[in-house]
Amino acid sequence: MLIMINKAKLLAILLSHANLHGEALTHVLPQRVITYRRFWSRIERASARLQGEWGVQAGQCVAYVGNGHPDALVLYFALIRIGAQLLPLEGLSVTQIQQAMTQVDVTCVMVDDALDFADTAAHALSELLADWSHFDPQLVAEDPAMFSLLLPVVQGAVLSLQPVSLLQLLSGASRGQEAQGAEAKQGALWVPEKIFTIDILSTLVLPALSAAQHLCFAATDKVLRKAS
């Protein structure tokens, strides 16, 4: 699967996992175990809410302000399904976040629940998946060449945005076989508190998801350890 990932469509792979490997573990949240079947269901729910309730349309951009929460990946794949972009703002200062948001027209903002972010257009990330949305979204054909990410690039005091497509990320995923040797924790591959970098996505997250592997996210592991 890892060798062929750059020749396949990732959403199709995730749907296939939901059907064929539905009980395989994707990751664990503090109050819920996320299997590949549930992971795909959450992507569907998020697509419906984003478009049907919050009005996000193809070609528009949604920002994510947070620290590597796994539901931000659900947001990313949901936006791809409806032809929209994600602007991930992880580990940035308030000034840098403001700089990024002046460079693109952001339709809405998703924020980790634990963060205090003053923006009238902001939704807590948990709202995305709070309950089922009955809207039937208009989906676009999966196009790996679409620039689905706008990644912040910081050089000194200057912040710019780099458009990145799934095709670019997947073309680097052949190197993602390195994910097999990535740091493991209790049988899972360890994801730091910053998901949306070319390196983390190409060599760890996307190859692991393509192979229906178990991921452990630093952002939610902290909460799990506190609760135990």
PDB file of C-alpha atoms in Angstrom:
ATOM      1  CA  MET A   1       0.000   0.000   0.000  1.00  0.00           C
ATOM      2  CA  LEU A   2       2.767   2.446   0.895  1.00  0.00           C
ATOM      3  CA  ILE A   3       4.488   1.979  -2.451  1.00  0.00           C
ATOM      4  CA  MET A   4       1.289   2.712  -4.364  1.00  0.00           C
ATOM      5  CA  ILE A   5       0.012   5.622  -2.261  1.00  0.00           C
ATOM      6  CA  ASN A   6       1.182   8.279  -4.746  1.00  0.00           C
ATOM      7  CA  LYS A   7      -0.821   6.506  -7.481  1.00  0.00           C
ATOM      8  CA  ALA A   8      -4.054   6.267  -5.493  1.00  0.00           C
ATOM      9  CA  LYS A   9      -6.551   8.762  -4.129  1.00  0.00           C
ATOM     10  CA  LEU A  10      -6.226   9.053  -0.385  1.00  0.00           C
ATOM     11  CA  LEU A  11      -9.924   9.610   0.339  1.00  0.00           C
ATOM     12  CA  ALA A  12     -10.698   6.456  -1.615  1.00  0.00           C
ATOM     13  CA  ILE A  13      -8.105   4.596   0.465  1.00  0.00           C
ATOM     14  CA  LEU A  14      -9.662   5.826   3.725  1.00  0.00           C
ATOM     15  CA  LEU A  15     -13.133   4.793   2.547  1.00  0.00           C
ATOM     16  CA  SER A  16     -11.740   1.388   1.651  1.00  0.00           C
ATOM     17  CA  HIS A  17     -10.236   1.073   5.133  1.00  0.00           C
ATOM     18  CA  ALA A  18     -13.631   1.907   6.659  1.00  0.00           C
ATOM     19  CA  ASN A  19     -15.179  -0.941   4.678  1.00  0.00           C
ATOM     20  CA  LEU A  20     -12.385  -3.521   4.859  1.00  0.00           C
ATOM     21  CA  HIS A  21     -10.507  -2.668   8.071  1.00  0.00           C
ATOM     22  CA  GLY A  22     -13.248  -0.862   9.946  1.00  0.00           C
ATOM     23  CA  GLU A  23     -12.294  -2.139  13.417  1.00  0.00           C
ATOM     24  CA  ALA A  24      -8.607  -1.281  13.024  1.00  0.00           C
ATOM     25  CA  LEU A  25      -7.571   1.454  15.451  1.00  0.00           C
ATOM     26  CA  THR A  26      -6.788   4.897  14.032  1.00  0.00           C
ATOM     27  CA  HIS A  27      -6.155   6.692  17.336  1.00  0.00           C
ATOM     28  CA  VAL A  28      -7.614   7.192  20.813  1.00  0.00           C
ATOM     29  CA  LEU A  29      -9.354  10.295  22.150  1.00  0.00           C
ATOM     30  CA  PRO A  30      -9.833  10.894  25.893  1.00  0.00           C
ATOM     31  CA  GLN A  31     -13.440   9.687  25.772  1.00  0.00           C
ATOM     32  CA  ARG A  32     -13.588   7.711  22.529  1.00  0.00           C
ATOM     33  CA  VAL A  33     -11.732   5.090  20.539  1.00  0.00           C
ATOM     34  CA  ILE A  34     -11.504   6.037  16.859  1.00  0.00           C
ATOM     35  CA  THR A  35     -11.474   3.088  14.475  1.00  0.00           C
ATOM     36  CA  TYR A  36     -11.042   3.515  10.731  1.00  0.00           C
ATOM     37  CA  ARG A  37     -14.796   3.072  10.293  1.00  0.00           C
ATOM     38  CA  ARG A  38     -15.474   5.845  12.816  1.00  0.00           C
ATOM     39  CA  PHE A  39     -12.698   8.019  11.363  1.00  0.00           C
ATOM     40  CA  TRP A  40     -14.422   7.962   7.966  1.00  0.00           C
ATOM     41  CA  SER A  41     -17.810   8.602   9.575  1.00  0.00           C
ATOM     42  CA  ARG A  42     -16.367  11.691  11.280  1.00  0.00           C
ATOM     43  CA  ILE A  43     -15.027  12.940   7.930  1.00  0.00           C
ATOM     44  CA  GLU A  44     -18.520  12.576   6.441  1.00  0.00           C
ATOM     45  CA  ARG A  45     -20.114  14.366   9.395  1.00  0.00           C
ATOM     46  CA  ALA A  46     -17.598  17.206   9.203  1.00  0.00           C
ATOM     47  CA  SER A  47     -18.161  17.646   5.450  1.00  0.00           C
ATOM     48  CA  ALA A  48     -21.887  18.004   6.042  1.00  0.00           C
ATOM     49  CA  ARG A  49     -21.522  20.502   8.895  1.00  0.00           C
ATOM     50  CA  LEU A  50     -18.911  22.644   7.159  1.00  0.00           C
ATOM     51  CA  GLN A  51     -20.966  23.072   4.023  1.00  0.00           C
ATOM     52  CA  GLY A  52     -24.562  22.680   5.172  1.00  0.00           C
ATOM     53  CA  GLU A  53     -24.447  24.536   8.487  1.00  0.00           C
ATOM     54  CA  TRP A  54     -21.443  26.827   8.250  1.00  0.00           C
ATOM     55  CA  GLY A  55     -21.621  27.631   4.538  1.00  0.00           C
ATOM     56  CA  VAL A  56     -18.121  26.593   3.463  1.00  0.00           C
ATOM     57  CA  GLN A  57     -18.046  26.213  -0.314  1.00  0.00           C
ATOM     58  CA  ALA A  58     -15.562  24.890  -2.858  1.00  0.00           C
ATOM     59  CA  GLY A  59     -12.596  27.233  -3.278  1.00  0.00           C
ATOM     60  CA  GLN A  60     -12.955  28.795   0.171  1.00  0.00           C
ATOM     61  CA  CYS A  61     -10.516  28.539   3.072  1.00  0.00           C
ATOM     62  CA  VAL A  62     -10.919  27.437   6.694  1.00  0.00           C
ATOM     63  CA  ALA A  63      -8.253  28.154   9.312  1.00  0.00           C
ATOM     64  CA  TYR A  64      -7.278  25.801  12.124  1.00  0.00           C
ATOM     65  CA  VAL A  65      -5.647  27.305  15.222  1.00  0.00           C
ATOM     66  CA  GLY A  66      -4.327  24.645  17.551  1.00  0.00           C
ATOM     67  CA  ASN A  67      -1.655  22.223  18.639  1.00  0.00           C
ATOM     68  CA  GLY A  68      -1.946  19.084  16.549  1.00  0.00           C
ATOM     69  CA  HIS A  69      -5.322  17.713  17.610  1.00  0.00           C
ATOM     70  CA  PRO A  70      -6.202  14.615  15.523  1.00  0.00           C
ATOM     71  CA  ASP A  71      -9.637  16.042  14.677  1.00  0.00           C
ATOM     72  CA  ALA A  72      -7.785  18.650  12.629  1.00  0.00           C
ATOM     73  CA  LEU A  73      -7.038  15.794  10.208  1.00  0.00           C
ATOM     74  CA  VAL A  74     -10.762  15.057  10.046  1.00  0.00           C
ATOM     75  CA  LEU A  75     -11.242  18.745   9.206  1.00  0.00           C
ATOM     76  CA  TYR A  76      -8.580  18.555   6.483  1.00  0.00           C
ATOM     77  CA  PHE A  77     -10.069  15.525   4.740  1.00  0.00           C
ATOM     78  CA  ALA A  78     -13.596  16.934   5.053  1.00  0.00           C
ATOM     79  CA  LEU A  79     -12.499  20.136   3.335  1.00  0.00           C
ATOM     80  CA  ILE A  80     -10.901  18.148   0.512  1.00  0.00           C
ATOM     81  CA  ARG A  81     -14.233  16.342  -0.023  1.00  0.00           C
ATOM     82  CA  ILE A  82     -16.019  19.668  -0.606  1.00  0.00           C
ATOM     83  CA  GLY A  83     -13.181  21.298  -2.557  1.00  0.00           C
ATOM     84  CA  ALA A  84     -12.068  23.789   0.112  1.00  0.00           C
ATOM     85  CA  GLN A  85      -8.665  24.619   1.601  1.00  0.00           C
ATOM     86  CA  LEU A  86      -7.171  24.350   5.085  1.00  0.00           C
ATOM     87  CA  LEU A  87      -4.906  26.988   6.600  1.00  0.00           C
ATOM     88  CA  PRO A  88      -3.300  25.223   9.595  1.00  0.00           C
ATOM     89  CA  LEU A  89      -1.903  27.620  12.206  1.00  0.00           C
ATOM     90  CA  GLU A  90      -0.059  25.426  14.685  1.00  0.00           C
ATOM     91  CA  GLY A  91       2.540  26.624  17.182  1.00  0.00           C
ATOM     92  CA  LEU A  92       2.402  30.243  16.015  1.00  0.00           C
ATOM     93  CA  SER A  93       2.278  33.456  18.013  1.00  0.00           C
ATOM     94  CA  VAL A  94      -0.838  35.643  17.989  1.00  0.00           C
ATOM     95  CA  THR A  95       1.005  38.105  15.735  1.00  0.00           C
ATOM     96  CA  GLN A  96       1.944  35.383  13.260  1.00  0.00           C
ATOM     97  CA  ILE A  97      -1.627  34.050  13.233  1.00  0.00           C
ATOM     98  CA  GLN A  98      -2.885  37.543  12.453  1.00  0.00           C
ATOM     99  CA  GLN A  99      -0.284  37.914   9.678  1.00  0.00           C
ATOM    100  CA  ALA A 100      -1.404  34.648   8.099  1.00  0.00           C
ATOM    101  CA  MET A 101      -5.077  35.587   8.200  1.00  0.00           C
ATOM    102  CA  THR A 102      -4.458  38.876   6.423  1.00  0.00           C
ATOM    103  CA  GLN A 103      -3.074  36.973   3.412  1.00  0.00           C
ATOM    104  CA  VAL A 104      -6.155  34.894   2.608  1.00  0.00           C
ATOM    105  CA  ASP A 105      -9.917  35.272   2.872  1.00  0.00           C
ATOM    106  CA  VAL A 106     -10.819  32.898   5.711  1.00  0.00           C
ATOM    107  CA  THR A 107     -14.441  31.727   5.768  1.00  0.00           C
ATOM    108  CA  CYS A 108     -14.345  30.353   9.311  1.00  0.00           C
ATOM    109  CA  VAL A 109     -11.859  29.442  12.014  1.00  0.00           C
ATOM    110  CA  MET A 110     -11.608  26.178  13.946  1.00  0.00           C
ATOM    111  CA  VAL A 111      -9.856  26.334  17.327  1.00  0.00           C
ATOM    112  CA  ASP A 112      -8.708  23.658  19.763  1.00  0.00           C
ATOM    113  CA  ASP A 113     -11.145  23.633  22.667  1.00  0.00           C
ATOM    114  CA  ALA A 114      -8.378  24.318  25.202  1.00  0.00           C
ATOM    115  CA  LEU A 115      -7.290  27.553  23.496  1.00  0.00           C
ATOM    116  CA  ASP A 116      -8.649  31.003  24.267  1.00  0.00           C
ATOM    117  CA  PHE A 117      -8.990  32.597  20.842  1.00  0.00           C
ATOM    118  CA  ALA A 118     -11.001  35.790  20.451  1.00  0.00           C
ATOM    119  CA  ASP A 119     -12.600  35.695  17.009  1.00  0.00           C
ATOM    120  CA  THR A 120     -16.294  36.005  16.262  1.00  0.00           C
ATOM    121  CA  ALA A 121     -15.912  33.644  13.284  1.00  0.00           C
ATOM    122  CA  ALA A 122     -14.318  30.913  15.411  1.00  0.00           C
ATOM    123  CA  HIS A 123     -15.795  27.530  16.292  1.00  0.00           C
ATOM    124  CA  ALA A 124     -14.390  25.109  18.860  1.00  0.00           C
ATOM    125  CA  LEU A 125     -13.019  22.065  17.063  1.00  0.00           C
ATOM    126  CA  SER A 126     -15.367  19.839  19.058  1.00  0.00           C
ATOM    127  CA  GLU A 127     -18.366  21.610  17.460  1.00  0.00           C
ATOM    128  CA  LEU A 128     -17.388  20.112  14.117  1.00  0.00           C
ATOM    129  CA  LEU A 129     -18.271  16.622  15.352  1.00  0.00           C
ATOM    130  CA  ALA A 130     -20.656  17.348  18.232  1.00  0.00           C
ATOM    131  CA  ASP A 131     -23.574  15.507  16.647  1.00  0.00           C
ATOM    132  CA  TRP A 132     -24.719  14.201  13.282  1.00  0.00           C
ATOM    133  CA  SER A 133     -25.459  16.713  10.520  1.00  0.00           C
ATOM    134  CA  HIS A 134     -28.269  15.653   8.190  1.00  0.00           C
ATOM    135  CA  PHE A 135     -27.209  17.924   5.355  1.00  0.00           C
ATOM    136  CA  ASP A 136     -26.182  16.133   2.156  1.00  0.00           C
ATOM    137  CA  PRO A 137     -23.091  18.046   0.991  1.00  0.00           C
ATOM    138  CA  GLN A 138     -22.155  18.649  -2.619  1.00  0.00           C
ATOM    139  CA  LEU A 139     -18.902  16.766  -3.020  1.00  0.00           C
ATOM    140  CA  VAL A 140     -16.208  17.416  -5.593  1.00  0.00           C
ATOM    141  CA  ALA A 141     -14.267  14.762  -7.467  1.00  0.00           C
ATOM    142  CA  GLU A 142     -11.104  13.975  -5.556  1.00  0.00           C
ATOM    143  CA  ASP A 143      -8.240  15.816  -7.224  1.00  0.00           C
ATOM    144  CA  PRO A 144      -4.853  15.194  -5.567  1.00  0.00           C
ATOM    145  CA  ALA A 145      -3.385  18.107  -7.566  1.00  0.00           C
ATOM    146  CA  MET A 146      -5.693  20.638  -5.884  1.00  0.00           C
ATOM    147  CA  PHE A 147      -3.903  22.964  -3.471  1.00  0.00           C
ATOM    148  CA  SER A 148      -5.762  21.780  -0.381  1.00  0.00           C
ATOM    149  CA  LEU A 149      -3.292  23.211   2.152  1.00  0.00           C
ATOM    150  CA  LEU A 150      -1.833  26.662   2.735  1.00  0.00           C
ATOM    151  CA  LEU A 151       1.191  26.089   4.950  1.00  0.00           C
ATOM    152  CA  PRO A 152       2.719  29.029   6.852  1.00  0.00           C
ATOM    153  CA  VAL A 153       6.416  29.568   6.175  1.00  0.00           C
ATOM    154  CA  VAL A 154       8.251  31.795   8.665  1.00  0.00           C
ATOM    155  CA  GLN A 155      11.511  33.441   7.622  1.00  0.00           C
ATOM    156  CA  GLY A 156      12.655  35.900  10.237  1.00  0.00           C
ATOM    157  CA  ALA A 157       9.844  38.393  10.774  1.00  0.00           C
ATOM    158  CA  VAL A 158       8.177  37.502   7.473  1.00  0.00           C
ATOM    159  CA  LEU A 159       5.397  34.928   7.227  1.00  0.00           C
ATOM    160  CA  SER A 160       4.219  33.664   3.840  1.00  0.00           C
ATOM    161  CA  LEU A 161       1.790  30.951   2.772  1.00  0.00           C
ATOM    162  CA  GLN A 162       2.866  27.972   0.661  1.00  0.00           C
ATOM    163  CA  PRO A 163       0.133  26.192  -1.352  1.00  0.00           C
ATOM    164  CA  VAL A 164       0.557  22.416  -1.069  1.00  0.00           C
ATOM    165  CA  SER A 165      -1.395  19.651  -2.781  1.00  0.00           C
ATOM    166  CA  LEU A 166      -1.987  16.074  -1.716  1.00  0.00           C
ATOM    167  CA  LEU A 167      -0.130  15.061  -4.874  1.00  0.00           C
ATOM    168  CA  GLN A 168       3.003  16.799  -3.577  1.00  0.00           C
ATOM    169  CA  LEU A 169       2.620  15.184  -0.169  1.00  0.00           C
ATOM    170  CA  LEU A 170       1.918  11.734  -1.583  1.00  0.00           C
ATOM    171  CA  SER A 171       4.841  11.936  -3.982  1.00  0.00           C
ATOM    172  CA  GLY A 172       7.042  12.202  -0.915  1.00  0.00           C
ATOM    173  CA  ALA A 173       5.214   9.388   0.810  1.00  0.00           C
ATOM    174  CA  SER A 174       7.364   6.749  -0.835  1.00  0.00           C
ATOM    175  CA  ARG A 175       9.879   7.993   1.724  1.00  0.00           C
ATOM    176  CA  GLY A 176       7.127   7.434   4.254  1.00  0.00           C
ATOM    177  CA  GLN A 177       8.217   3.853   4.654  1.00  0.00           C
ATOM    178  CA  GLU A 178      10.459   5.548   7.223  1.00  0.00           C
ATOM    179  CA  ALA A 179       7.249   5.722   9.261  1.00  0.00           C
ATOM    180  CA  GLN A 180       7.735   2.043   9.953  1.00  0.00           C
ATOM    181  CA  GLY A 181      10.766   3.019  11.996  1.00  0.00           C
ATOM    182  CA  ALA A 182       9.210   6.108  13.579  1.00  0.00           C
ATOM    183  CA  GLU A 183       9.026   6.372  17.343  1.00  0.00           C
ATOM    184  CA  ALA A 184       6.335   4.018  18.585  1.00  0.00           C
ATOM    185  CA  LYS A 185       4.367   4.252  21.799  1.00  0.00           C
ATOM    186  CA  GLN A 186       2.335   1.244  22.909  1.00  0.00           C
ATOM    187  CA  GLY A 187       2.331  -0.048  19.343  1.00  0.00           C
ATOM    188  CA  ALA A 188       1.301   3.278  17.793  1.00  0.00           C
ATOM    189  CA  LEU A 189       3.279   5.729  15.679  1.00  0.00           C
ATOM    190  CA  TRP A 190       3.952   8.960  17.570  1.00  0.00           C
ATOM    191  CA  VAL A 191       2.728  12.272  16.076  1.00  0.00           C
ATOM    192  CA  PRO A 192       4.062  15.515  17.652  1.00  0.00           C
ATOM    193  CA  GLU A 193       2.053  18.637  18.499  1.00  0.00           C
ATOM    194  CA  LYS A 194       2.378  19.897  14.938  1.00  0.00           C
ATOM    195  CA  ILE A 195       0.736  17.758  12.278  1.00  0.00           C
ATOM    196  CA  PHE A 196       0.726  20.021   9.244  1.00  0.00           C
ATOM    197  CA  THR A 197       4.272  20.127   7.985  1.00  0.00           C
ATOM    198  CA  ILE A 198       5.390  18.602   4.711  1.00  0.00           C
ATOM    199  CA  ASP A 199       7.772  16.263   6.540  1.00  0.00           C
ATOM    200  CA  ILE A 200       5.281  14.995   9.155  1.00  0.00           C
ATOM    201  CA  LEU A 201       2.492  14.523   6.628  1.00  0.00           C
ATOM    202  CA  SER A 202       4.642  12.924   3.903  1.00  0.00           C
ATOM    203  CA  THR A 203       6.813  10.613   5.976  1.00  0.00           C
ATOM    204  CA  LEU A 204       4.538   9.766   8.891  1.00  0.00           C
ATOM    205  CA  VAL A 205       0.832  10.653   8.944  1.00  0.00           C
ATOM    206  CA  LEU A 206      -0.267   9.971   5.371  1.00  0.00           C
ATOM    207  CA  PRO A 207       1.724   6.729   4.953  1.00  0.00           C
ATOM    208  CA  ALA A 208       0.386   5.465   8.303  1.00  0.00           C
ATOM    209  CA  LEU A 209      -3.208   6.280   7.354  1.00  0.00           C
ATOM    210  CA  SER A 210      -2.743   4.696   3.937  1.00  0.00           C
ATOM    211  CA  ALA A 211      -1.638   1.482   5.637  1.00  0.00           C
ATOM    212  CA  ALA A 212      -4.409   1.534   8.288  1.00  0.00           C
ATOM    213  CA  GLN A 213      -1.880   1.919  11.102  1.00  0.00           C
ATOM    214  CA  HIS A 214      -2.424   3.147  14.659  1.00  0.00           C
ATOM    215  CA  LEU A 215      -1.348   6.738  15.447  1.00  0.00           C
ATOM    216  CA  CYS A 216      -0.787   8.328  18.850  1.00  0.00           C
ATOM    217  CA  PHE A 217      -1.064  12.134  18.975  1.00  0.00           C
ATOM    218  CA  ALA A 218       0.889  14.163  21.520  1.00  0.00           C
ATOM    219  CA  ALA A 219      -2.015  16.616  21.860  1.00  0.00           C
ATOM    220  CA  THR A 220      -4.477  14.005  23.142  1.00  0.00           C
ATOM    221  CA  ASP A 221      -1.920  11.751  24.864  1.00  0.00           C
ATOM    222  CA  LYS A 222      -1.390  14.464  27.497  1.00  0.00           C
ATOM    223  CA  VAL A 223      -5.090  14.423  28.361  1.00  0.00           C
ATOM    224  CA  LEU A 224      -5.173  10.616  28.411  1.00  0.00           C
ATOM    225  CA  ARG A 225      -2.230  10.492  30.839  1.00  0.00           C
ATOM    226  CA  LYS A 226      -3.884  13.039  33.159  1.00  0.00           C
ATOM    227  CA  ALA A 227      -7.091  11.006  33.195  1.00  0.00           C
ATOM    228  CA  SER A 228      -5.343   7.727  33.982  1.00  0.00           C
TER     229      SER A 228
END
